[in-house]
PDB file of C-alpha atoms in Angstrom:
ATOM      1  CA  UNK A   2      35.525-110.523  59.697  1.00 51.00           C
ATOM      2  CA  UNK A   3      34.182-107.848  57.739  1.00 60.00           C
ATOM      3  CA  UNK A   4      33.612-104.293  59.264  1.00 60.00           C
ATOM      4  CA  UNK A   5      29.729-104.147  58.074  1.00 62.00           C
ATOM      5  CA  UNK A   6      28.896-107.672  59.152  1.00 63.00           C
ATOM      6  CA  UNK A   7      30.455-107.407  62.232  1.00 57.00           C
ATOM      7  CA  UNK A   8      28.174-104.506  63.108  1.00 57.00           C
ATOM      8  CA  UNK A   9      24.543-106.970  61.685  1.00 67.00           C
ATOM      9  CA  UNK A  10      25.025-108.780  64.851  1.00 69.00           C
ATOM     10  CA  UNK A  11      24.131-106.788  67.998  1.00 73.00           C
ATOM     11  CA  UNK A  12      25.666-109.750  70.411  1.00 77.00           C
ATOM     12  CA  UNK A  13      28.964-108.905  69.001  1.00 76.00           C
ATOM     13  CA  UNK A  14      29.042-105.211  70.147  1.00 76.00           C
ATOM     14  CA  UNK A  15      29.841-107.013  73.717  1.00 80.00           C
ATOM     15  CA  UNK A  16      32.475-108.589  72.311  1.00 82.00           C
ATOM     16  CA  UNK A  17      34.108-105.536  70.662  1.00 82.00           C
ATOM     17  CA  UNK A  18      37.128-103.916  72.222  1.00 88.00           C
ATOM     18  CA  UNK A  19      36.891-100.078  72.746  1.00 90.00           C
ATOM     19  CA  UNK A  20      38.844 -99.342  69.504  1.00 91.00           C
ATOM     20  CA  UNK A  21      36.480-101.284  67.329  1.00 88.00           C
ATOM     21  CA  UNK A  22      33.527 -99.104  68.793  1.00 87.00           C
ATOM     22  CA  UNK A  23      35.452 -95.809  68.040  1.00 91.00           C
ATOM     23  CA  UNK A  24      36.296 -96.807  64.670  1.00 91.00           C
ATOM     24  CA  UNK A  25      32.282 -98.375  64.402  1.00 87.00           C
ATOM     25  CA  UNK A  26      31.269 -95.416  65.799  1.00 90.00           C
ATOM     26  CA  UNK A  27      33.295 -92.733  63.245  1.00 94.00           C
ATOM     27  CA  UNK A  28      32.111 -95.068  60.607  1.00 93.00           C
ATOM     28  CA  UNK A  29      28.588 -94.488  61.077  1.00 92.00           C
ATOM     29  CA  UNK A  30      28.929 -90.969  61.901  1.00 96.00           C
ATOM     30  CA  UNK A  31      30.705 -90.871  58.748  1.00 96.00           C
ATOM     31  CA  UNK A  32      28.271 -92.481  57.000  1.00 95.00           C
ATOM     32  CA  UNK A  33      25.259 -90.376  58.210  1.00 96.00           C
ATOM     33  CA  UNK A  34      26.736 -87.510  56.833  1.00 97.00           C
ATOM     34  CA  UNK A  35      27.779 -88.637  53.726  1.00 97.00           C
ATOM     35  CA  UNK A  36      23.785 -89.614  53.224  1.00 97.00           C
ATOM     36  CA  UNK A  37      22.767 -86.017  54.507  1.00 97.00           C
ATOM     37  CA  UNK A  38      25.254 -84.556  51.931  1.00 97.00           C
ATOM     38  CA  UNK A  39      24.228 -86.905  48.737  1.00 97.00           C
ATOM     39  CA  UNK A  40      20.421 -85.865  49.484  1.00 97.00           C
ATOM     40  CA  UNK A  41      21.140 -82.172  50.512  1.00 97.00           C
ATOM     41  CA  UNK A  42      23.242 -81.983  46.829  1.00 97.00           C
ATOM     42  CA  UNK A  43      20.198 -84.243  44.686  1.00 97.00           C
ATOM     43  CA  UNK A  44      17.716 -81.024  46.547  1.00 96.00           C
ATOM     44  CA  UNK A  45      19.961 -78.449  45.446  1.00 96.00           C
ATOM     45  CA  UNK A  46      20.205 -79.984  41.861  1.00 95.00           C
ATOM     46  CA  UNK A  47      16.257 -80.258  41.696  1.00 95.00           C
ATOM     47  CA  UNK A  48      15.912 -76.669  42.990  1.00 94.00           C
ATOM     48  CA  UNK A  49      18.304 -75.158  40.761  1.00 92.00           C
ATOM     49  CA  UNK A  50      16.229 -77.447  38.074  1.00 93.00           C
ATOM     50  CA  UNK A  51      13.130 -75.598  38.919  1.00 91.00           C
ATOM     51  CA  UNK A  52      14.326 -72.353  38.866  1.00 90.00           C
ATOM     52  CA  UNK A  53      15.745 -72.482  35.091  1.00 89.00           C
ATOM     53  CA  UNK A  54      12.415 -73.646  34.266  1.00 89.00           C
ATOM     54  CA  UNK A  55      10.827 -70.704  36.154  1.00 87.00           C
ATOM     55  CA  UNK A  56      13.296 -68.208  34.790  1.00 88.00           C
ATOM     56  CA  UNK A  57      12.669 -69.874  30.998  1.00 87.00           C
ATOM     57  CA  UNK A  58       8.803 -69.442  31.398  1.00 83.00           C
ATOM     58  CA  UNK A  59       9.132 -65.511  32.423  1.00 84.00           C
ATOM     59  CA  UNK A  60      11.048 -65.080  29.638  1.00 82.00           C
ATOM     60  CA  UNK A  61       8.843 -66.816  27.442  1.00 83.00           C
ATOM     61  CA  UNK A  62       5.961 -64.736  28.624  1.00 80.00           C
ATOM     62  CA  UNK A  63       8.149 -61.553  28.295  1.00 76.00           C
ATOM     63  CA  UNK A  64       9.027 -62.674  24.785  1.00 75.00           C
ATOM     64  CA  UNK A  65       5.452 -63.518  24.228  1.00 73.00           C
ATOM     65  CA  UNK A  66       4.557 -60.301  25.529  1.00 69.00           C
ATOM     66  CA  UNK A  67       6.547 -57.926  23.539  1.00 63.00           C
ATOM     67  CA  UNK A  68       5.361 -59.856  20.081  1.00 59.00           C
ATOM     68  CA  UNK A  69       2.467 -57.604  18.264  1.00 55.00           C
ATOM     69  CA  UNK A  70      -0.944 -58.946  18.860  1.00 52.00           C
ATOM     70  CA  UNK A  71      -2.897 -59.466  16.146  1.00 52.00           C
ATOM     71  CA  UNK A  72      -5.304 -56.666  14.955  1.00 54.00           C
ATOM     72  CA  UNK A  73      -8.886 -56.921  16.567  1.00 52.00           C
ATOM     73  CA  UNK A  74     -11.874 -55.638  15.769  1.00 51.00           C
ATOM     74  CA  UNK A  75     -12.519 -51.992  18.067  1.00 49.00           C
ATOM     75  CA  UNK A  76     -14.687 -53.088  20.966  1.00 48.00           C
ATOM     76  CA  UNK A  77     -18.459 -51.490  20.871  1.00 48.00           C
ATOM     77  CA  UNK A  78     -18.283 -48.287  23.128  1.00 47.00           C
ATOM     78  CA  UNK A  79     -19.133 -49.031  26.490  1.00 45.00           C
ATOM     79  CA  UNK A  80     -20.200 -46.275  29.103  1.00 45.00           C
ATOM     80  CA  UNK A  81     -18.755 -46.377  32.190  1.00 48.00           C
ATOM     81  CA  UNK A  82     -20.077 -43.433  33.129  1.00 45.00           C
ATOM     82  CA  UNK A  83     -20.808 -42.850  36.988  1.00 52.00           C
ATOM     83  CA  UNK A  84     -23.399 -41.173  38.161  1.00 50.00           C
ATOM     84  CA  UNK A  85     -22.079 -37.634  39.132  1.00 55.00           C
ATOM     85  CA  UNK A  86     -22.697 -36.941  42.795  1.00 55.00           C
ATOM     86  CA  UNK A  87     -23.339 -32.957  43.811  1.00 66.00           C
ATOM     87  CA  UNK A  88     -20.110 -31.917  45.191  1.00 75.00           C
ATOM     88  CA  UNK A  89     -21.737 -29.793  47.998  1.00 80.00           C
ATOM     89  CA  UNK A  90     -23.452 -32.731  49.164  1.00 84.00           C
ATOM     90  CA  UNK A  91     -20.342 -34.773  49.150  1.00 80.00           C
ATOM     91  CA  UNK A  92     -18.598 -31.943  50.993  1.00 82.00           C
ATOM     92  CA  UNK A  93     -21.314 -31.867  53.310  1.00 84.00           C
ATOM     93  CA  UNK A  94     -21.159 -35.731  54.258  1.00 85.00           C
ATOM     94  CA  UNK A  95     -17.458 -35.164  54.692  1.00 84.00           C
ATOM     95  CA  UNK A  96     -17.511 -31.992  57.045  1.00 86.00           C
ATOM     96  CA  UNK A  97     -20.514 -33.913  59.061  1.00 88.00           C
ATOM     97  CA  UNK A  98     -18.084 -36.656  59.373  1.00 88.00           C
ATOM     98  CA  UNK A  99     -15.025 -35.042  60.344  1.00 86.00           C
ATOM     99  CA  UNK A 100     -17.097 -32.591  62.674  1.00 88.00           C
ATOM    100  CA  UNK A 101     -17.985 -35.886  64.599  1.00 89.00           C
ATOM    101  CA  UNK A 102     -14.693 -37.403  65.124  1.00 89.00           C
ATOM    102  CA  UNK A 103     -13.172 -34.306  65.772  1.00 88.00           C
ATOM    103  CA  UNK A 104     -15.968 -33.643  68.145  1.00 88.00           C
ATOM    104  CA  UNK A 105     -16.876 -29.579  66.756  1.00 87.00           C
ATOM    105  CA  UNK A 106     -19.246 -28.062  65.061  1.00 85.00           C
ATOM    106  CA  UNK A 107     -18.938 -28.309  61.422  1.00 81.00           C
ATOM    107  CA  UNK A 108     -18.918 -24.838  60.941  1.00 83.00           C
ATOM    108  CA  UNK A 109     -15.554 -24.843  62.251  1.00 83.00           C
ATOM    109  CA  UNK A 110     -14.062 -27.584  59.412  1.00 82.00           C
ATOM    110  CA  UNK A 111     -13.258 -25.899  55.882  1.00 81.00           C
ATOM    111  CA  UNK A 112     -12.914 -28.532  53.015  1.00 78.00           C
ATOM    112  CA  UNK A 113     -10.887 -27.149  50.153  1.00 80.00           C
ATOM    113  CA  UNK A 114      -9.624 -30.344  48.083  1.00 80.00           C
ATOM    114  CA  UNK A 115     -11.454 -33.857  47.900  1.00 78.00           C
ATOM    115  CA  UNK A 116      -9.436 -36.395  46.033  1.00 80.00           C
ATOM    116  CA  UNK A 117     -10.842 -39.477  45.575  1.00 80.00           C
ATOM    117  CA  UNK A 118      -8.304 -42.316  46.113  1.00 83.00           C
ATOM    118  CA  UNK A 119      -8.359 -45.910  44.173  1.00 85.00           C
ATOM    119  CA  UNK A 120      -9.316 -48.827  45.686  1.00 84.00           C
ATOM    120  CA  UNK A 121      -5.885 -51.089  45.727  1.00 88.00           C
ATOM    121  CA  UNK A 122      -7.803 -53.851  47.059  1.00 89.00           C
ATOM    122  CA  UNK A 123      -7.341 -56.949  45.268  1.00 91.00           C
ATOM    123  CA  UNK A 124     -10.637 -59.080  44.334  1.00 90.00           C
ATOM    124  CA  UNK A 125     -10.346 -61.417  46.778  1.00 93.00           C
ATOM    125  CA  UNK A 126     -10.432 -59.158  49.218  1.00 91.00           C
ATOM    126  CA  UNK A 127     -13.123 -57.136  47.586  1.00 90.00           C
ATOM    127  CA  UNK A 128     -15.192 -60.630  47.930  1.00 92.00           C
ATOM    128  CA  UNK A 129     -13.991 -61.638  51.070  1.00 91.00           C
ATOM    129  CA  UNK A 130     -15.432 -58.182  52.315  1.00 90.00           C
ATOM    130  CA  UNK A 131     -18.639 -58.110  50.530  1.00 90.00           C
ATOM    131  CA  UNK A 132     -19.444 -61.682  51.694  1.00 91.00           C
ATOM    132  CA  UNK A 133     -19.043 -61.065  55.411  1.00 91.00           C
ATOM    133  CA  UNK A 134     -21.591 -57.585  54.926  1.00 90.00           C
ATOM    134  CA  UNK A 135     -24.106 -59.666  53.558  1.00 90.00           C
ATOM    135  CA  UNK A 136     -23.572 -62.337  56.088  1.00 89.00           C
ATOM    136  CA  UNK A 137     -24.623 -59.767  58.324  1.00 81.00           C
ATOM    137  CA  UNK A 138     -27.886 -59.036  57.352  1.00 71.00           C
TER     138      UNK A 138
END
């Protein structure tokens, strides 16, 4: 009788002497991991797949990237031009501010440098933010 069609018929496991469920047993064990190997090697092959094409499209883009653009036309000159803010104001608002969480006068608070610092934030968060101020009022 045949090892696999011995093992279709769950009566004959009764019938089996230890041995034959050792050797059943190793064989399915054996068998289990030979499946869990096949399909961990086929996901390795597909990720390693993936990540050529990933690494072939950066280096399209870098190729793509370095190439001269064509010559445009000079944009029309736009004015980004902020309105300037008095300084003593500003350093005003600052001492005021410091003065309070410090909790002194501001007489005692000298500003000498005021750097403004980018905003880093990306645009999502820049939206997330300004939708959850206006949800507020």
């Amino acid at each position: 009788m045949n090892l696999i069609t011995r093992f279709a018929d769950p009566t004959l496991i009764e019938q089996m002497s230890l041995g034959e469920k050792v050797s059943a047993s190793l064989f399915v064990t054996a068998l289990g991991m030979i499946i869990t190997f096949c399909a961990l090697i086929v996901l390795w092959g597909l990720t390693s797949f993936y990540s050529g094409l990933v690494q072939k499209a950066e280096a399209k883009k870098a190729a793509d990237a370095v190439k001269p653009a064509a010559p445009t036309p000079a944009p029309a000159a736009v004015s980004n031009v902020e309105p300037e803010q008095d300084d003593e104001e500003l350093v005003a608002v600052i001492s005021a501010a410091l003065a309070s969480a410090l909790g002194t006068s501001a007489h005692n608070i000298v500003v000498r440098n005021i750097v403004r610092v980018p905003d880093q934030t990306p645009a999502w968060g820049q939206t997330g933010r300004t939708q959850q101020m206006n949800a507020r009022f």
